[in-house]
Every structure is written in C-alpha cells, then in structure tokens.
Amino acid sequence: MTMKCAAGIETRIVDESSINLDPIQAAGRLTPEAMKAVIAWGDGYSVCDHCHKPFRLDYVTNPPIADFHSDLSKWLGMDQSQVVPGARRAFQEVTGALVSKGEPVMMTGMGHYTAYLSVEVVNGVVREIPPTPDHHITADTAAERIEAVIREFGYAPKLLFIDAVDFMYGNFHDVKGVAKVAHQYDIPVLYNGVYTVGVLPVNGKDLGADFVVGSGHKSMAAPAPSGVLATTDEYADVVLRTTKISGDVTGRKFGIKQVGILGCSLMGAPIVGLIASFPAVKERVKHWDEEVANHRIVTDALLSIEGTKIASEFPRRHTLTRMDTSASFDVVARTHKKRGFFLSSALAKRGITGIMPGVTKQWKFNTYGLSREQVEYLAGAFVDIAEENGLRIA
Amino acid sequence: MRITKCRIYNDDIMSQKAIDAVFAGLFYLTDIRTILRRTAPLHQLKDEEKATARKTIDAVRKQLTVLEEELL
C-alpha cells in the first residue's frame, strides 16, 4: 500500500527511491537545512511573527530575511534585490514597470514561455532574436534585430531578455556581448539566470545586466514558488518602487509596500527554504566544475552507444543536456514491444526516473547534484540498456 | 458556557523539552532522508555513511525517550 501524507496525497519518494534526471527538478531539490526549516516554518504567515514597523517582508530580522536580501544583492553583484514567487513574477514585475501597451520587447527565440507572457500581460509586443543553426543567441543577431525593431517602431525596444543558459539545449549564450549591444541603444537588459543563479557563479554587473533573475525552486534548492530579482540602484527606483496610492474616501495609505509585487512577496515555506539553503548554495556554486565533470561521465557513456549524438553544444558546459538518440534508442523503439516507452521503462527498472516516458528521439536530462557513485551507476545503466537491446558500444 | 480555567504560562505547564525533542527528532530523521537521497537507488552505504546513519538513528531514539518521559 502506498504511504499517504493526507487523503488522496501520496508521500512523494521520487528522490529517495530513484536517481531523478528531470531537467527542471535537479537543482531545486532541497538541502537538509531547507527541509528542516520548512518543518519548523511551514505555517502560512509564520515569518510574520516578528514583523514590526515599517511592516515589510525585507525588514524582518527573525528569521533573517533582511540580511538575506543584502547578502543576495552582494552575491549577485547587484545593488538591490527582492524575493519573488518564481522567476516569472520577476519578469512580470520588470515588464510591468518598463513596458507599456504596444511597446516592443526583445526576447530570444529560446526564451521560456513565461517571459513571453510577461510581455503579453502588459499588452507589449514581442520581437525575437532568432537562434543560430547551432542554437545560440549572438550579439550580431541581437544588433540586427534591434535595428529592425527601431525601423518598425521608430524607437528602441523597452527591454531585452537574455537567457544565460536556455531550457531547450542547456547552451550558454553570449550575455556580455548581447548586453553590450543593447546598452549601445540604451535598452535595459534582463539576465534570465534560472539555470545559472544557484548552481554557478553569477555577477550581474560584470555581465552587463540591469536585472538578474533567478529561480529558487529551479536552481536555489528552495520550495516553489520562489525566486529572486536583483537590480541596480538606477532601476530599483522604478521597478522596486513603493506605494503612493491612497483611498479617496478613507484616505488610507500603505506605508512602504512595494507596488510591483503587490507588497510582501514570499512567505512561509518558500522564503525560509530559500534562506536556509543559501549558505549551501553559495558554497556549491564554487564546485560547478565538479558537477560538469560528473555530467560528462554520463554523456561520454551515452556517446559510446553507436548512433548517439548530443543535440546541445559540445563539449558540455552545463549539466542539462539534450540528447539525440534517433539513430540508437529510437531505432530500438521502432520494433520493441513497448515502443518508445522501452527506454523509460528500462531506466525505471534500474531505479532511474525523470526522462519523459515514450520519448526516444530527442530528450533532456540533468545530473546536477548527483554523487560520483550515482553518475557512474547512471552511465553504466545507459550502456547496459543499449547492450540489452542490441546496440553496439564503441 | 463551558470554559477552561487559565493557568500562568510557565515551565510547569509547558514542556520545552518535549517540543525540542519533536523538532530534534524530525531533524535527525531529515538527515537520514538525505542519506537515502544521496545513495539512491541502491542504498548501499559506505562504512562512513553507515557510521553516520548509526549515530543519527541513536539520536532519534534519544528524542523518543525524552518524549516518553515528558508526555506519557
């Protein structure tokens, strides 16, 4: 019988029972510190126990939310920061402050859908920077597209989104080059670091970013929804502005609540989890090279299977990779009684999960946070499955 | 109307030890959960991991003893 947390809710044991390769889950797994903090602080408004004047989340000192904000800004090489319920809310906060109806925003053609929606919600217009045939965003293409937007609208885009590492291929993009071009047109740059902030070192100002966005639940070992937005003093006045509204009858005013995120943004489990994991997160970014080395053990094993290719840039620089097994595992799937489900099924038998069931042509996986023993086991499992199904190993 | 007579909130009626033991127990169990995650899917622990697990399991037992003493 499956253990249950509550009526109709199974106890989730994915990461206790298996090696989990889900590309979006790997770096969001909680640290033990976050798990403990969530146990103690999971109640709804728990972090408001010690909320005193001026009654704003980032002024709370117990738990140390105020210190977290200042540490976070320094750590990201920016001036000011804010916690948000997910990176998407940071996108929305920035577009809400900088983009008006009908105004253009530059987006990379490999951006997350929520970035597009953050433009749509303010009735802005998206104009894309197309990726190169090898799936990269370059400064040259960005410059061409900015010029095209100026010809079309008569003025420069109001904002430019650039993904440090995209979710489709796990490729690195020329953030510095694109930001340099954007700044030549006075376009503010939003660095989307959902696959970098929390796993590798990021310094926003060095990169030329006006905004750095990170995801707590994707890459900072925090519960969902959580994320961070960091910016410069120049843009903080606009994007992190405080309320000035008052009721026309009652005259009510709302202190120094921040408008763009509708006041206090992140409470309970997400914020304490984010803070509790932060020391471990700051430490782990220093070991990114070890994570990539572990990842390469798995990609090397996969590449040893005849017909297997890597669809992402190569050599790999990130732990999220898109594989192309259309000439190996997909060939097996054509005649296997389980069809395309043979691969996920064979992996499950070996205690491995997280790859989309039924997919054998192109699929993504992420090894972030796995131990050396686990990646060696994983590498062996892929080779074993290939051999079991008659594929040749180099 | 039925009401309960209030008492002054002090050490006599509040078992700080029991509260501490509950959280300490949960935290130690969380450490064991971490070992399970780190060694999935085979859960074949190395000698040093076994030693850590042994120490942690003992610590959980201690908390249970405190709870028995405080609450039962």
mmCIF file with all atom_site columns, C-alpha atoms in Angstrom, chain A residues 149-226:
data_model
loop_
_atom_site.group_PDB
_atom_site.id
_atom_site.type_symbol
_atom_site.label_atom_id
_atom_site.label_alt_id
_atom_site.label_comp_id
_atom_site.label_asym_id
_atom_site.label_entity_id
_atom_site.label_seq_id
_atom_site.pdbx_PDB_ins_code
_atom_site.Cartn_x
_atom_site.Cartn_y
_atom_site.Cartn_z
_atom_site.occupancy
_atom_site.B_iso_or_equiv
_atom_site.pdbx_formal_charge
_atom_site.auth_seq_id
_atom_site.auth_comp_id
_atom_site.auth_asym_id
_atom_site.auth_atom_id
_atom_site.pdbx_PDB_model_num
ATOM 1  C CA . VAL A 1 149 ? 12.687 46.995 -34.307 1.00 0.00 ? 149 VAL A CA 1
ATOM 2  C CA . ILE A 1 150 ? 13.830 50.614 -34.498 1.00 0.00 ? 150 ILE A CA 1
ATOM 3  C CA . ARG A 1 151 ? 12.863 50.698 -38.186 1.00 0.00 ? 151 ARG A CA 1
ATOM 4  C CA . GLU A 1 152 ? 9.466  49.181 -37.357 1.00 0.00 ? 152 GLU A CA 1
ATOM 5  C CA . PHE A 1 153 ? 8.563  51.206 -34.247 1.00 0.00 ? 153 PHE A CA 1
ATOM 6  C CA . GLY A 1 154 ? 10.670 54.303 -34.601 1.00 0.00 ? 154 GLY A CA 1
ATOM 7  C CA . TYR A 1 155 ? 12.328 53.722 -31.236 1.00 0.00 ? 155 TYR A CA 1
ATOM 8  C CA . ALA A 1 156 ? 14.397 51.078 -29.456 1.00 0.00 ? 156 ALA A CA 1
ATOM 9  C CA . PRO A 1 157 ? 12.880 48.132 -27.542 1.00 0.00 ? 157 PRO A CA 1
ATOM 10 C CA . LYS A 1 158 ? 11.971 48.937 -23.936 1.00 0.00 ? 158 LYS A CA 1
ATOM 11 C CA . LEU A 1 159 ? 13.667 45.850 -22.542 1.00 0.00 ? 159 LEU A CA 1
ATOM 12 C CA . LEU A 1 160 ? 15.794 42.904 -23.663 1.00 0.00 ? 160 LEU A CA 1
ATOM 13 C CA . PHE A 1 161 ? 15.586 39.413 -22.178 1.00 0.00 ? 161 PHE A CA 1
ATOM 14 C CA . ILE A 1 162 ? 18.632 37.174 -22.489 1.00 0.00 ? 162 ILE A CA 1
ATOM 15 C CA . ASP A 1 163 ? 18.822 33.621 -21.137 1.00 0.00 ? 163 ASP A CA 1
ATOM 16 C CA . ALA A 1 164 ? 22.206 32.796 -19.703 1.00 0.00 ? 164 ALA A CA 1
ATOM 17 C CA . VAL A 1 165 ? 21.537 29.125 -20.356 1.00 0.00 ? 165 VAL A CA 1
ATOM 18 C CA . ASP A 1 166 ? 18.414 28.095 -22.240 1.00 0.00 ? 166 ASP A CA 1
ATOM 19 C CA . PHE A 1 167 ? 15.983 25.389 -21.168 1.00 0.00 ? 167 PHE A CA 1
ATOM 20 C CA . MET A 1 168 ? 15.876 23.731 -24.600 1.00 0.00 ? 168 MET A CA 1
ATOM 21 C CA . TYR A 1 169 ? 19.524 22.757 -25.027 1.00 0.00 ? 169 TYR A CA 1
ATOM 22 C CA . GLY A 1 170 ? 21.325 23.867 -21.887 1.00 0.00 ? 170 GLY A CA 1
ATOM 23 C CA . ASN A 1 171 ? 23.544 26.047 -24.102 1.00 0.00 ? 171 ASN A CA 1
ATOM 24 C CA . PHE A 1 172 ? 25.407 29.110 -22.875 1.00 0.00 ? 172 PHE A CA 1
ATOM 25 C CA . HIS A 1 173 ? 24.673 32.363 -24.712 1.00 0.00 ? 173 HIS A CA 1
ATOM 26 C CA . ASP A 1 174 ? 26.742 35.485 -25.229 1.00 0.00 ? 174 ASP A CA 1
ATOM 27 C CA . VAL A 1 175 ? 25.181 37.537 -22.428 1.00 0.00 ? 175 VAL A CA 1
ATOM 28 C CA . LYS A 1 176 ? 28.048 40.036 -22.239 1.00 0.00 ? 176 LYS A CA 1
ATOM 29 C CA . GLY A 1 177 ? 28.087 40.620 -25.983 1.00 0.00 ? 177 GLY A CA 1
ATOM 30 C CA . VAL A 1 178 ? 24.312 40.969 -26.253 1.00 0.00 ? 178 VAL A CA 1
ATOM 31 C CA . ALA A 1 179 ? 24.180 43.274 -23.206 1.00 0.00 ? 179 ALA A CA 1
ATOM 32 C CA . LYS A 1 180 ? 26.903 45.472 -24.678 1.00 0.00 ? 180 LYS A CA 1
ATOM 33 C CA . VAL A 1 181 ? 24.922 45.842 -27.896 1.00 0.00 ? 181 VAL A CA 1
ATOM 34 C CA . ALA A 1 182 ? 21.679 46.523 -26.003 1.00 0.00 ? 182 ALA A CA 1
ATOM 35 C CA . HIS A 1 183 ? 23.300 49.238 -23.911 1.00 0.00 ? 183 HIS A CA 1
ATOM 36 C CA . GLN A 1 184 ? 24.501 50.990 -27.072 1.00 0.00 ? 184 GLN A CA 1
ATOM 37 C CA . TYR A 1 185 ? 20.782 51.592 -27.712 1.00 0.00 ? 185 TYR A CA 1
ATOM 38 C CA . ASP A 1 186 ? 20.033 52.324 -24.019 1.00 0.00 ? 186 ASP A CA 1
ATOM 39 C CA . ILE A 1 187 ? 17.977 49.162 -23.721 1.00 0.00 ? 187 ILE A CA 1
ATOM 40 C CA . PRO A 1 188 ? 17.917 47.674 -20.200 1.00 0.00 ? 188 PRO A CA 1
ATOM 41 C CA . VAL A 1 189 ? 18.950 44.022 -20.050 1.00 0.00 ? 189 VAL A CA 1
ATOM 42 C CA . LEU A 1 190 ? 17.219 41.309 -18.046 1.00 0.00 ? 190 LEU A CA 1
ATOM 43 C CA . TYR A 1 191 ? 19.512 38.354 -17.389 1.00 0.00 ? 191 TYR A CA 1
ATOM 44 C CA . ASN A 1 192 ? 17.433 35.210 -17.041 1.00 0.00 ? 192 ASN A CA 1
ATOM 45 C CA . GLY A 1 193 ? 19.532 33.075 -14.718 1.00 0.00 ? 193 GLY A CA 1
ATOM 46 C CA . VAL A 1 194 ? 17.098 30.323 -13.855 1.00 0.00 ? 194 VAL A CA 1
ATOM 47 C CA . TYR A 1 195 ? 19.666 27.723 -14.926 1.00 0.00 ? 195 TYR A CA 1
ATOM 48 C CA . THR A 1 196 ? 22.692 29.577 -13.550 1.00 0.00 ? 196 THR A CA 1
ATOM 49 C CA . VAL A 1 197 ? 21.889 31.515 -10.358 1.00 0.00 ? 197 VAL A CA 1
ATOM 50 C CA . GLY A 1 198 ? 22.367 28.976 -7.568  1.00 0.00 ? 198 GLY A CA 1
ATOM 51 C CA . VAL A 1 199 ? 24.474 26.482 -9.500  1.00 0.00 ? 199 VAL A CA 1
ATOM 52 C CA . LEU A 1 200 ? 27.381 28.527 -10.862 1.00 0.00 ? 200 LEU A CA 1
ATOM 53 C CA . PRO A 1 201 ? 28.956 31.904 -10.066 1.00 0.00 ? 201 PRO A CA 1
ATOM 54 C CA . VAL A 1 202 ? 26.991 34.897 -11.414 1.00 0.00 ? 202 VAL A CA 1
ATOM 55 C CA . ASN A 1 203 ? 27.944 38.561 -11.196 1.00 0.00 ? 203 ASN A CA 1
ATOM 56 C CA . GLY A 1 204 ? 25.265 40.707 -12.785 1.00 0.00 ? 204 GLY A CA 1
ATOM 57 C CA . LYS A 1 205 ? 27.241 43.904 -13.205 1.00 0.00 ? 205 LYS A CA 1
ATOM 58 C CA . ASP A 1 206 ? 30.205 42.056 -14.747 1.00 0.00 ? 206 ASP A CA 1
ATOM 59 C CA . LEU A 1 207 ? 27.791 40.590 -17.271 1.00 0.00 ? 207 LEU A CA 1
ATOM 60 C CA . GLY A 1 208 ? 26.221 43.967 -18.031 1.00 0.00 ? 208 GLY A CA 1
ATOM 61 C CA . ALA A 1 209 ? 22.835 43.051 -16.587 1.00 0.00 ? 209 ALA A CA 1
ATOM 62 C CA . ASP A 1 210 ? 20.387 45.640 -15.296 1.00 0.00 ? 210 ASP A CA 1
ATOM 63 C CA . PHE A 1 211 ? 18.254 42.868 -13.829 1.00 0.00 ? 211 PHE A CA 1
ATOM 64 C CA . VAL A 1 212 ? 19.283 39.431 -12.634 1.00 0.00 ? 212 VAL A CA 1
ATOM 65 C CA . VAL A 1 213 ? 16.502 36.903 -12.229 1.00 0.00 ? 213 VAL A CA 1
ATOM 66 C CA . GLY A 1 214 ? 16.953 33.549 -10.522 1.00 0.00 ? 214 GLY A CA 1
ATOM 67 C CA . SER A 1 215 ? 14.613 30.740 -9.653  1.00 0.00 ? 215 SER A CA 1
ATOM 68 C CA . GLY A 1 216 ? 14.531 29.434 -6.091  1.00 0.00 ? 216 GLY A CA 1
ATOM 69 C CA . HIS A 1 217 ? 12.737 26.233 -6.971  1.00 0.00 ? 217 HIS A CA 1
ATOM 70 C CA . LYS A 1 218 ? 14.705 25.562 -10.133 1.00 0.00 ? 218 LYS A CA 1
ATOM 71 C CA . SER A 1 219 ? 18.264 26.309 -9.094  1.00 0.00 ? 219 SER A CA 1
ATOM 72 C CA . MET A 1 220 ? 18.495 27.513 -5.483  1.00 0.00 ? 220 MET A CA 1
ATOM 73 C CA . ALA A 1 221 ? 17.311 24.419 -3.584  1.00 0.00 ? 221 ALA A CA 1
ATOM 74 C CA . ALA A 1 222 ? 14.150 26.123 -2.394  1.00 0.00 ? 222 ALA A CA 1
ATOM 75 C CA . PRO A 1 223 ? 10.468 25.222 -2.308  1.00 0.00 ? 223 PRO A CA 1
ATOM 76 C CA . ALA A 1 224 ? 8.152  26.568 -5.005  1.00 0.00 ? 224 ALA A CA 1
ATOM 77 C CA . PRO A 1 225 ? 7.186  29.198 -5.732  1.00 0.00 ? 225 PRO A CA 1
ATOM 78 C CA . SER A 1 226 ? 10.337 31.163 -5.048  1.00 0.00 ? 226 SER A CA 1
#
